[in-house]
GROMACS .gro file of C-alpha atoms in nm:
model
  406
    1MET     CA    1  12.916  11.891  12.327
    2GLY     CA    2  12.810  11.681  12.028
    3CYS     CA    3  12.784  11.369  12.245
    4MET     CA    4  12.564  11.553  12.498
    5VAL     CA    5  12.330  11.678  12.225
    6SER     CA    6  12.315  11.329  12.077
    7GLN     CA    7  12.221  11.182  12.416
    8LEU     CA    8  11.958  11.452  12.461
    9ALA     CA    9  11.813  11.374  12.120
   10ALA     CA   10  11.806  11.004  12.213
   11LYS     CA   11  11.604  11.084  12.527
   12PHE     CA   12  11.344  11.254  12.310
   13ALA     CA   13  11.354  10.971  12.055
   14PHE     CA   14  11.275  10.667  12.272
   15PHE     CA   15  10.970  10.619  12.495
   16PRO     CA   16  10.941  10.247  12.573
   17PRO     CA   17  10.609  10.158  12.742
   18SER     CA   18  10.656  10.133  13.117
   19PRO     CA   19  10.574   9.882  13.241
   20PRO     CA   20  10.603   9.662  12.929
   21THR     CA   21  10.274   9.532  12.791
   22TYR     CA   22  10.393   9.170  12.797
   23HIS     CA   23  10.646   8.931  12.941
   24LEU     CA   24  10.786   8.598  12.828
   25LYS     CA   25  10.723   8.255  12.973
   26LYS     CA   26  10.893   7.927  12.890
   27ARG     CA   27  10.674   7.629  12.819
   28ASP     CA   28  10.739   7.272  12.921
   29ASP     CA   29  10.883   7.192  12.580
   30GLY     CA   30  11.131   7.478  12.613
   31LYS     CA   31  10.960   7.715  12.368
   32LEU     CA   32  10.879   8.073  12.462
   33THR     CA   33  10.528   8.210  12.489
   34VAL     CA   34  10.393   8.557  12.555
   35VAL     CA   35  10.187   8.649  12.860
   36SER     CA   36   9.991   8.974  12.880
   37THR     CA   37   9.663   9.117  13.003
   38ALA     CA   38   9.693   9.454  12.829
   39ALA     CA   39   9.680   9.341  12.467
   40PRO     CA   40   9.549   9.051  12.255
   41ILE     CA   41   9.819   8.783  12.260
   42PRO     CA   42   9.802   8.452  12.070
   43HIS     CA   43   9.718   8.122  12.231
   44ALA     CA   44  10.016   7.923  12.350
   45ASP     CA   45   9.939   7.646  12.099
   46ASP     CA   46   9.944   7.881  11.799
   47THR     CA   47  10.194   7.720  11.558
   48SER     CA   48  10.192   8.018  11.320
   49LEU     CA   49  10.388   8.229  11.571
   50ASP     CA   50  10.748   8.188  11.684
   51VAL     CA   51  10.865   8.387  11.987
   52LEU     CA   52  11.240   8.436  11.973
   53LEU     CA   53  11.522   8.577  12.184
   54VAL     CA   54  11.798   8.703  11.955
   55ASP     CA   55  12.150   8.802  12.065
   56THR     CA   56  12.296   9.128  11.931
   57LYS     CA   57  12.657   9.232  11.892
   58HIS     CA   58  12.607   9.475  12.183
   59GLY     CA   59  12.540   9.184  12.415
   60ASN     CA   60  12.165   9.241  12.445
   61LYS     CA   61  11.887   8.987  12.400
   62ILE     CA   62  11.594   9.120  12.201
   63VAL     CA   63  11.248   8.970  12.157
   64ALA     CA   64  11.112   8.898  11.811
   65PHE     CA   65  10.780   8.764  11.676
   66TYR     CA   66  10.783   8.564  11.354
   67LEU     CA   67  10.437   8.516  11.202
   68ARG     CA   68  10.398   8.259  10.924
   69ASN     CA   69  10.164   8.277  10.628
   70PRO     CA   70  10.150   7.952  10.426
   71TYR     CA   71  10.073   8.145  10.106
   72ALA     CA   72  10.349   8.403  10.146
   73ARG     CA   73  10.614   8.466   9.883
   74LEU     CA   74  10.782   8.758  10.060
   75THR     CA   75  10.879   8.844  10.418
   76LEU     CA   76  10.819   9.180  10.588
   77LEU     CA   77  11.067   9.297  10.854
   78TYR     CA   78  10.881   9.551  11.068
   79SER     CA   79  11.061   9.818  11.279
   80HIS     CA   80  10.806   9.992  11.502
   81GLY     CA   81  10.780  10.345  11.638
   82ASN     CA   82  10.931  10.489  11.954
   83ALA     CA   83  10.638  10.449  12.196
   84ALA     CA   84  10.515  10.093  12.137
   85ASP     CA   85  10.626   9.737  12.199
   86LEU     CA   86  10.536   9.399  12.051
   87GLY     CA   87  10.252   9.343  12.295
   88GLN     CA   88  10.063   9.638  12.144
   89LEU     CA   89  10.151   9.552  11.785
   90TYR     CA   90  10.058   9.185  11.767
   91ASP     CA   91   9.703   9.248  11.640
   92LEU     CA   92   9.837   9.477  11.364
   93PHE     CA   93  10.095   9.213  11.269
   94VAL     CA   94   9.820   8.953  11.223
   95GLN     CA   95   9.622   9.188  10.999
   96LEU     CA   96   9.925   9.267  10.785
   97LYS     CA   97  10.020   8.899  10.761
   98VAL     CA   98   9.674   8.805  10.633
   99ASN     CA   99   9.591   9.104  10.412
  100LEU     CA  100   9.935   9.140  10.252
  101ARG     CA  101   9.993   8.764  10.231
  102VAL     CA  102  10.344   8.783  10.376
  103ASN     CA  103  10.549   8.631  10.652
  104LEU     CA  104  10.618   8.898  10.912
  105MET     CA  105  10.905   8.948  11.153
  106GLY     CA  106  10.862   9.215  11.422
  107TYR     CA  107  11.108   9.288  11.701
  108ASP     CA  108  11.151   9.504  12.009
  109TYR     CA  109  11.450   9.735  12.033
  110SER     CA  110  11.695   9.699  12.320
  111GLY     CA  111  11.522   9.831  12.633
  112TYR     CA  112  11.173   9.778  12.490
  113GLY     CA  113  10.928   9.515  12.610
  114ALA     CA  114  11.117   9.210  12.736
  115SER     CA  115  11.435   9.301  12.546
  116THR     CA  116  11.741   9.373  12.758
  117GLY     CA  117  11.970   9.677  12.741
  118LYS     CA  118  11.897  10.043  12.682
  119PRO     CA  119  11.764  10.205  12.366
  120SER     CA  120  12.000  10.414  12.158
  121GLU     CA  121  12.064  10.482  11.789
  122SER     CA  122  12.357  10.240  11.770
  123SER     CA  123  12.171   9.969  11.960
  124THR     CA  124  11.877   9.982  11.715
  125TYR     CA  125  12.125   9.931  11.430
  126ALA     CA  126  12.268   9.626  11.608
  127ASP     CA  127  11.914   9.504  11.676
  128ILE     CA  128  11.797   9.505  11.314
  129GLU     CA  129  12.124   9.351  11.193
  130ALA     CA  130  12.078   9.064  11.440
  131ILE     CA  131  11.717   9.011  11.328
  132TYR     CA  132  11.818   9.007  10.961
  133GLU     CA  133  12.088   8.751  11.036
  134CYS     CA  134  11.826   8.542  11.219
  135LEU     CA  135  11.596   8.555  10.916
  136GLU     CA  136  11.881   8.437  10.695
  137THR     CA  137  12.006   8.155  10.915
  138GLU     CA  138  11.687   8.031  11.085
  139TYR     CA  139  11.427   8.086  10.812
  140GLY     CA  140  11.632   8.095  10.492
  141VAL     CA  141  11.509   8.440  10.389
  142SER     CA  142  11.733   8.612  10.133
  143GLN     CA  143  11.740   8.984  10.077
  144GLU     CA  144  11.577   8.934   9.735
  145ASP     CA  145  11.263   8.813   9.915
  146LEU     CA  146  11.267   9.073  10.194
  147ILE     CA  147  11.078   9.399  10.235
  148LEU     CA  148  11.186   9.634  10.515
  149TYR     CA  149  10.916   9.835  10.689
  150GLY     CA  150  11.003  10.128  10.918
  151GLN     CA  151  10.751  10.332  11.114
  152SER     CA  152  10.854  10.674  11.253
  153VAL     CA  153  11.179  10.618  11.444
  154GLY     CA  154  11.182  10.270  11.289
  155SER     CA  155  11.273  10.436  10.960
  156GLY     CA  156  11.622  10.486  11.108
  157PRO     CA  157  11.725  10.121  11.149
  158THR     CA  158  11.527  10.035  10.835
  159LEU     CA  159  11.727  10.271  10.612
  160HIS     CA  160  12.049  10.176  10.792
  161LEU     CA  161  12.003   9.813  10.685
  162ALA     CA  162  11.852   9.897  10.344
  163SER     CA  163  12.156  10.106  10.250
  164LYS     CA  164  12.374   9.796  10.304
  165LEU     CA  165  12.161   9.544  10.111
  166PRO     CA  166  12.178   9.610   9.735
  167ARG     CA  167  11.934   9.332   9.635
  168LEU     CA  168  11.640   9.408   9.864
  169ARG     CA  169  11.294   9.364   9.717
  170GLY     CA  170  11.152   9.686   9.863
  171VAL     CA  171  11.131   9.940  10.149
  172VAL     CA  172  10.829  10.099  10.318
  173LEU     CA  173  10.873  10.422  10.518
  174HIS     CA  174  10.568  10.490  10.736
  175SER     CA  175  10.573  10.844  10.885
  176GLY     CA  176  10.951  10.839  10.841
  177ILE     CA  177  11.193  11.109  10.956
  178LEU     CA  178  11.471  11.293  10.771
  179SER     CA  179  11.682  11.301  11.090
  180GLY     CA  180  11.634  11.327  11.464
  181LEU     CA  181  11.727  11.694  11.502
  182ARG     CA  182  11.512  11.789  11.205
  183VAL     CA  183  11.213  11.664  11.402
  184LEU     CA  184  11.308  11.843  11.724
  185CYS     CA  185  11.451  12.170  11.597
  186HIS     CA  186  11.342  12.196  11.232
  187VAL     CA  187  11.702  12.258  11.125
  188LYS     CA  188  11.800  12.249  10.758
  189PHE     CA  189  12.155  12.123  10.803
  190THR     CA  190  12.298  11.787  10.907
  191PHE     CA  191  12.523  11.806  11.212
  192CYS     CA  192  12.778  11.542  11.311
  193PHE     CA  193  12.593  11.474  11.636
  194ASP     CA  194  12.253  11.431  11.467
  195ILE     CA  195  12.085  11.091  11.500
  196TYR     CA  196  11.919  10.879  11.232
  197LYS     CA  197  12.056  11.069  10.932
  198ASN     CA  198  11.803  10.918  10.694
  199ILE     CA  199  11.840  11.214  10.464
  200ASN     CA  200  12.179  11.072  10.361
  201LYS     CA  201  12.101  10.700  10.374
  202VAL     CA  202  11.785  10.701  10.163
  203LYS     CA  203  11.996  10.801   9.862
  204LYS     CA  204  12.190  10.474   9.892
  205VAL     CA  205  11.885  10.247   9.876
  206LYS     CA  206  11.876  10.057   9.546
  207CYS     CA  207  11.523   9.915   9.556
  208PRO     CA  208  11.172  10.065   9.527
  209VAL     CA  209  11.081  10.287   9.823
  210LEU     CA  210  10.719  10.342   9.924
  211VAL     CA  211  10.654  10.644  10.147
  212ILE     CA  212  10.335  10.668  10.356
  213HIS     CA  213  10.265  10.986  10.552
  214GLY     CA  214   9.970  11.173  10.696
  215THR     CA  215   9.917  11.531  10.583
  216GLU     CA  216   9.820  11.638  10.936
  217ASP     CA  217  10.101  11.460  11.120
  218GLU     CA  218  10.162  11.668  11.432
  219VAL     CA  219  10.474  11.476  11.542
  220VAL     CA  220  10.670  11.431  11.219
  221ASN     CA  221  10.574  11.692  10.963
  222TRP     CA  222  10.460  11.571  10.621
  223LEU     CA  223  10.765  11.746  10.470
  224HIS     CA  224  10.983  11.467  10.614
  225GLY     CA  225  10.799  11.204  10.414
  226ASN     CA  226  10.796  11.421  10.105
  227GLY     CA  227  11.170  11.479  10.135
  228LEU     CA  228  11.246  11.108  10.169
  229TRP     CA  229  11.029  11.031   9.867
  230LYS     CA  230  11.201  11.293   9.651
  231MET     CA  231  11.553  11.178   9.746
  232ALA     CA  232  11.497  10.805   9.695
  233LYS     CA  233  11.662  10.670   9.379
  234GLU     CA  234  11.366  10.449   9.293
  235SER     CA  235  11.058  10.611   9.440
  236TYR     CA  236  10.732  10.420   9.432
  237GLU     CA  237  10.399  10.603   9.409
  238PRO     CA  238  10.364  10.761   9.758
  239LEU     CA  239  10.056  10.753   9.978
  240TRP     CA  240   9.968  11.089  10.131
  241ILE     CA  241   9.674  11.023  10.364
  242LYS     CA  242   9.468  11.340  10.379
  243GLY     CA  243   9.393  11.429  10.740
  244GLY     CA  244   9.605  11.144  10.872
  245GLY     CA  245   9.807  11.195  11.189
  246HIS     CA  246  10.112  11.015  11.324
  247CYS     CA  247   9.960  10.710  11.492
  248ASN     CA  248   9.634  10.644  11.307
  249LEU     CA  249   9.724  10.578  10.943
  250GLU     CA  250   9.635  10.208  10.975
  251LEU     CA  251   9.270  10.308  11.029
  252TYR     CA  252   9.236  10.454  10.678
  253PRO     CA  253   9.118  10.215  10.400
  254ASP     CA  254   9.377  10.359  10.159
  255TYR     CA  255   9.654  10.237  10.388
  256ILE     CA  256   9.600   9.864  10.344
  257ARG     CA  257   9.483   9.907   9.983
  258HIS     CA  258   9.800  10.086   9.876
  259LEU     CA  259  10.021   9.846  10.071
  260CYS     CA  260   9.857   9.548   9.898
  261LYS     CA  261   9.922   9.706   9.560
  262PHE     CA  262  10.287   9.763   9.649
  263ILE     CA  263  10.337   9.407   9.778
  264GLN     CA  264  10.177   9.257   9.466
  265GLU     CA  265  10.404   9.458   9.238
  266MET     CA  266  10.707   9.355   9.443
  267GLU     CA  267  10.598   8.989   9.409
  268ASN     CA  268  10.580   9.027   9.032
  269MET     CA  269  10.918   9.194   9.018
  270THR     CA  270  11.143   8.900   8.935
  271THR     CA  271  11.520   8.907   8.954
  272GLU     CA  272  11.535   8.905   8.574
  273LYS     CA  273  11.330   9.223   8.554
  274ARG     CA  274  11.546   9.390   8.818
  275LEU     CA  275  11.866   9.305   8.630
  276LYS     CA  276  11.718   9.429   8.303
  277LYS     CA  277  11.630   9.760   8.464
  278ILE     CA  278  11.980   9.795   8.612
  279ARG     CA  279  12.142   9.723   8.273
  280GLN     CA  280  11.916   9.977   8.103
  281SER     CA  281  12.007  10.239   8.362
  282ALA     CA  282  12.378  10.166   8.316
  283LYS     CA  283  12.341  10.189   7.937
  284GLU     CA  284  12.172  10.529   7.961
  285SER     CA  285  12.447  10.651   8.193
  286LYS     CA  286  12.713  10.533   7.947
  287SER     CA  287  12.544  10.707   7.653
  288ASN     CA  288  12.580  11.038   7.835
  289THR     CA  289  12.955  10.989   7.884
  290CYS     CA  290  13.216  11.140   7.655
  291SER     CA  291  13.427  10.881   7.472
  292THR     CA  292  13.722  11.122   7.479
  293CYS     CA  293  13.733  11.248   7.836
  294GLY     CA  294  13.519  10.979   8.003
  295THR     CA  295  13.295  11.221   8.188
  296CYS     CA  296  12.941  11.342   8.148
  297CYS     CA  297  12.931  11.600   7.869
  298ARG     CA  298  12.602  11.777   7.918
  299MET     CA  299  12.677  12.150   7.956
  300LYS     CA  300  13.028  12.079   8.085
  301CYS     CA  301  13.364  12.219   7.985
  302CYS     CA  302  13.645  12.020   7.826
  303ARG     CA  303  14.008  12.125   7.794
  304VAL     CA  304  14.204  12.112   7.472
  305LYS     CA  305  14.556  12.004   7.555
  306CYS     CA  306  14.848  11.995   7.315
  307PRO     CA  307  15.144  11.792   7.450
  308ASP     CA  308  15.401  12.020   7.286
  309CYS     CA  309  15.245  12.331   7.435
  310SER     CA  310  15.295  12.245   7.800
  311ASN     CA  311  15.318  12.611   7.900
  312CYS     CA  312  14.986  12.706   7.752
  313CYS     CA  313  14.780  12.969   7.927
  314SER     CA  314  14.524  12.800   8.150
  315ASP     CA  315  14.277  13.083   8.097
  316CYS     CA  316  14.280  13.034   7.723
  317MET     CA  317  14.283  12.654   7.752
  318ASN     CA  318  13.944  12.633   7.918
  319VAL     CA  319  13.728  12.641   7.610
  320SER     CA  320  13.359  12.575   7.651
  321TRP     CA  321  13.217  12.413   7.342
  322SER     CA  322  12.873  12.486   7.211
  323ILE     CA  323  12.583  12.286   7.351
  324ASN     CA  324  12.528  12.177   6.989
  325CYS     CA  325  12.832  11.955   7.031
  326PRO     CA  326  12.686  11.644   7.201
  327GLU     CA  327  13.009  11.450   7.245
  328CYS     CA  328  13.222  11.727   7.394
  329CYS     CA  329  13.509  11.671   7.156
  330TRP     CA  330  13.726  11.877   6.918
  331ARG     CA  331  13.710  11.667   6.605
  332PRO     CA  332  13.702  11.857   6.271
  333SER     CA  333  13.336  11.771   6.213
  334CYS     CA  334  13.247  11.897   6.555
  335MET     CA  335  13.456  12.214   6.546
  336LYS     CA  336  13.231  12.363   6.279
  337GLY     CA  337  12.934  12.355   6.513
  338CYS     CA  338  13.117  12.477   6.820
  339CYS     CA  339  13.144  12.832   6.933
  340PHE     CA  340  13.430  12.976   7.135
  341LEU     CA  341  13.392  13.198   7.437
  342LYS     CA  342  13.573  13.527   7.444
  343PHE     CA  343  13.839  13.575   7.705
  344PRO     CA  344  13.853  13.946   7.790
  345SER     CA  345  14.029  13.853   8.114
  346CYS     CA  346  14.343  13.753   7.924
  347LEU     CA  347  14.393  14.090   7.757
  348GLY     CA  348  14.740  14.211   7.828
  349SER     CA  349  14.840  13.896   8.015
  350SER     CA  350  15.191  13.769   7.981
  351CYS     CA  351  15.092  13.440   7.823
  352CYS     CA  352  14.853  13.572   7.558
  353THR     CA  353  15.005  13.903   7.453
  354LYS     CA  354  14.987  13.810   7.087
  355CYS     CA  355  14.699  13.589   6.989
  356SER     CA  356  14.571  13.475   6.652
  357TRP     CA  357  14.213  13.486   6.767
  358PRO     CA  358  14.077  13.844   6.753
  359SER     CA  359  13.784  13.739   6.967
  360CYS     CA  360  14.028  13.648   7.243
  361CYS     CA  361  14.284  13.928   7.262
  362GLY     CA  362  14.251  14.130   6.946
  363VAL     CA  363  14.610  14.068   6.829
  364THR     CA  364  14.647  13.884   6.499
  365LYS     CA  365  15.012  13.785   6.498
  366CYS     CA  366  15.143  13.482   6.688
  367SER     CA  367  15.457  13.516   6.896
  368LEU     CA  368  15.532  13.144   6.890
  369PRO     CA  369  15.567  13.030   6.527
  370SER     CA  370  15.816  12.769   6.648
  371CYS     CA  371  15.541  12.578   6.829
  372TYR     CA  372  15.437  12.397   6.516
  373PRO     CA  373  15.692  12.480   6.245
  374LYS     CA  374  15.510  12.287   5.976
  375CYS     CA  375  15.174  12.439   6.042
  376ALA     CA  376  15.009  12.613   5.751
  377ARG     CA  377  14.881  12.871   5.993
  378PRO     CA  378  15.171  12.968   6.220
  379SER     CA  379  14.957  13.242   6.362
  380CYS     CA  380  14.732  12.985   6.528
  381CYS     CA  381  14.980  12.892   6.802
  382CYS     CA  382  14.941  13.123   7.096
  383LYS     CA  383  15.037  12.885   7.372
  384SER     CA  384  14.671  12.787   7.352
  385CYS     CA  385  14.623  12.617   7.019
  386PHE     CA  386  14.273  12.613   6.878
  387CYS     CA  387  14.377  12.476   6.537
  388TRP     CA  388  14.281  12.109   6.522
  389GLN     CA  389  14.520  12.051   6.231
  390CYS     CA  390  14.813  12.133   6.459
  391CYS     CA  391  14.719  11.872   6.715
  392VAL     CA  392  14.625  11.585   6.483
  393GLY     CA  393  14.907  11.652   6.238
  394LYS     CA  394  14.699  11.739   5.932
  395HIS     CA  395  14.746  12.078   5.766
  396SER     CA  396  14.605  12.255   5.469
  397ASP     CA  397  14.945  12.244   5.296
  398GLY     CA  398  14.955  11.862   5.318
  399SER     CA  399  15.243  11.851   5.566
  400THR     CA  400  15.233  11.661   5.894
  401ASN     CA  401  15.382  11.726   6.227
  402GLY     CA  402  15.322  11.386   6.384
  403LYS     CA  403  14.980  11.294   6.527
  404GLN     CA  404  14.925  11.414   6.877
  405ASN     CA  405  14.632  11.364   7.103
  406GLY     CA  406  14.477  11.668   7.262
   0.00000   0.00000   0.00000
């Protein structure tokens, strides 16, 4: 059933232009050129464009355009939407290459344009992985100098690759989706047979994420973009284009202006700055961790454990310290500022029938004076010992019972 729903979702997800808007032709020198009458295609002698055929692990051959900019410092890997191919996108690629001052790699998914195979979620993942490998091996592009750009369905393979590359320079999500079924059915849960589960993958991206979405998008609701922006670990200032639809955001002046700003900031973000930010984040995380129990201590509950009281009542052991205690410990200096919770549920229970804490059970005499025989307060041992002197071996009468760690 899940497989059938997934295949149905895939049918609604992919609409390759038919017939394709271009086809490939091999020149006398063996290089590939593009031939088309439906869209502006570069001259065959244009040295700023490489037309490539890249093999994927699924056995398909996909077409890719690599556009050079001699002043570029970064490379943009563009994953297009579900109803276009490279023949229709070439003019946009040239504009982005010039205005953003980047090298640009665009590719057609399996089954699109002159690429072989059939489109599917898994094939698009194999496609973008093959293109990234090509950028590494053929053009020497490292992930530190790479920005991934995903439009609409292209946000799926984009976030798939971004979640696997921890040192990416940045990610752009243009009219991105939370998941395939969330577009079709407006569901609020993630099913195992859902496709493009971006809602889970965006949380794994470790670089700045720019979200661009039109407020009047009739295909992918604006809430998808807003959700991706909120869930990204390092969200960049989003661009909500008022009145923008699904396929016309490039026509708005704010589109290229905001993209230029993002690219410039990514260019200025050196590796040293990235590492400094990561160290600062790790330091802040460590400062919020308890030195005693090794876990985050904000509004959480610690357990006091005495090794000699192995049969202590679990109900009475779960003591929630006061929020005034920042380190979640039970040191003497901290105990003064902590407040204990009452445990009415343990009244009359077999383990706490006689407790020294009136606020717990109302019985003042302890039934286990043998727990800590040298304790100055034998009434404090009720299988749940709240007397710090008992556990650290320091008592008001000067005697010790051997230091024990709670």
